[in-house]
């Protein structure tokens, strides 16, 4: 079967990979409700929310109800925060939705998703209580003005908008609120239309251009003089009483007008990002929740989302003068979305199979399960991946494999943290669901013997990457010195670049590149090793021992500079001698003869370069390494002859190991480069790279000590014309 035919839902259908608060077209809303997956984790979050919400409904006079109106929803981007609060908004509002002739209320979508009838009854009871639901992304609703009242202005804006008042001019909204309180708002609309031949709703944003008509209409309905009204209108914006207390009172009056049990729920997306490290904004939010609780007595709720939990956000708001214990108390209900069941969501929304495909895939795993399991192994990683359990598990995940769900979460999170994106991810992010759909679409015409390698996920994040990163990979694709596979491997190297738990070893890269069930891993490994050599030659990646790493633009420039650092053979010989005699042999300058316990001093040399001061009459210990220009000439005969010089000496010939020269030269060049840089005059980003290079070089030095220790054990020894092995 072809991949595109194995799924119950069309793999090419439009899926809202990123849920937006203001995207409310009927088809999007229907899909968000229909495809919302109540995982085990999500079931727990829904239960906590409705338990807290219903407690306030059932016990409106409880003493602590006013302190429990805040809900803090946290989780990294792509974890489903926006989808969660948007679905909450649909449920609490419970409007009827129509799609392709089918009509359902929001709660009807959940009846087949929730098997617990008692819990479903609680949801129904909460929905029946009635509520105004105000869902918004705070960044998109905020104006360009800074200040400690920024959050308050947004809350008031959405409240005014819900009441039909001017959202952009709070002083005009206040005028409308006053007129409605006097029962004269409709009369004002009629008077304004008669005077201007236009409706107030169409013209109120340009009220300053229609100042005369506004004043005439107000004078007509209020019976006040033009002069007094003119004075009020000219100073209305400047004297508008924008306080949290007034906002809470206006909210209370609106609730009272809707009935004694009516509620209003403010659902605010991305509050943590908006607050950032601003102390005033955090205090502004604290006061809003506090005043709503006091004035509205559990009938006004605030649900916010953030990429960080509240304690982490408070940690960013650095101020020893402010105590934030109050706001922690205002958000006692905290829901942390970990995406622990992201595989379940993707399996149900995207990967659910037709019956014929399930049978074919389970049969395939029954026959080749051992091969598949052996292919999907990692070495030297810092996290545990789910293994394929059985044929049904294979069929549920196919064409993906379990490790990819957790690894991709780590990739998305790490890329966001290091800032490898040109725009903030909230403006251009792709969800995990979108990434898996994108990868599946790329192999839609393949047969069911394929698997999805990691590089297939790269296109899903390409659009929001920093230009410099994207350009690096694009140029690699166009580089005549590289092959097509090199570009794919480079994509993988970038994806795992900032995931500390996933090391870029050849073994791991083989697993990440597997694209077929019967892949020849030995041939693939050889292919990858050749590709790594080409990428390293082009300074697109760096090598540190057995590990390879993608290089950013600045790292690549520094890498080229390091490669151009001049190192001569004398430097290499001296450094080799220092490592061997000072570190491997622990700086010994004498040899104790066990028969008579006498110490005999010895002179040292490496590749014919003397090390330290010479002692007259001392023994000589000479080492020849593969880095010596004449190394090939040092056959056994020559080594025996050399050992007879100076009345006899110990002559040591190390085995040939190409890695020694590569590692030593890299250490010398990096060490020289880092030491010649003036940290004080460099940008912080460059300093960070240099610190990282120094750390890598320390590890490289340790590997050199270990390698030379092994080479000394396996070396050929020649002493005064005799051979010892």
mmCIF file of C-alpha atoms in Angstrom, residues 14 73 92 135 151 188 235 239 321 323 337 347 352 365 379 386 388 396 538 553 555 633 644 659 681:
data_model
loop_
_atom_site.group_PDB
_atom_site.id
_atom_site.type_symbol
_atom_site.label_atom_id
_atom_site.label_comp_id
_atom_site.label_asym_id
_atom_site.label_seq_id
_atom_site.Cartn_x
_atom_site.Cartn_y
_atom_site.Cartn_z
ATOM 1 C CA UNK A 14 -5.555 21.415 6.123
ATOM 2 C CA UNK A 73 -1.710 27.172 32.211
ATOM 3 C CA UNK A 92 -18.045 27.410 28.585
ATOM 4 C CA UNK A 135 -10.554 34.735 24.605
ATOM 5 C CA UNK A 151 -2.372 44.634 30.881
ATOM 6 C CA UNK A 188 -27.867 59.078 21.308
ATOM 7 C CA UNK A 235 -10.537 66.612 28.467
ATOM 8 C CA UNK A 239 -9.025 62.679 32.737
ATOM 9 C CA UNK A 321 11.669 45.246 46.663
ATOM 10 C CA UNK A 323 6.887 40.402 47.287
ATOM 11 C CA UNK A 337 0.967 20.868 29.873
ATOM 12 C CA UNK A 347 -1.817 9.007 16.437
ATOM 13 C CA UNK A 352 -5.158 6.582 12.588
ATOM 14 C CA UNK A 365 6.282 -6.178 12.256
ATOM 15 C CA UNK A 379 24.552 5.162 22.074
ATOM 16 C CA UNK A 386 10.072 4.518 24.157
ATOM 17 C CA UNK A 388 8.434 -0.430 19.945
ATOM 18 C CA UNK A 396 -0.174 2.970 15.458
ATOM 19 C CA UNK A 538 33.751 22.686 4.025
ATOM 20 C CA UNK A 553 27.745 31.229 10.962
ATOM 21 C CA UNK A 555 31.273 29.407 14.729
ATOM 22 C CA UNK A 633 62.046 5.207 7.610
ATOM 23 C CA UNK A 644 72.869 1.992 20.500
ATOM 24 C CA UNK A 659 43.789 10.244 14.699
ATOM 25 C CA UNK A 681 36.799 43.577 23.598
#
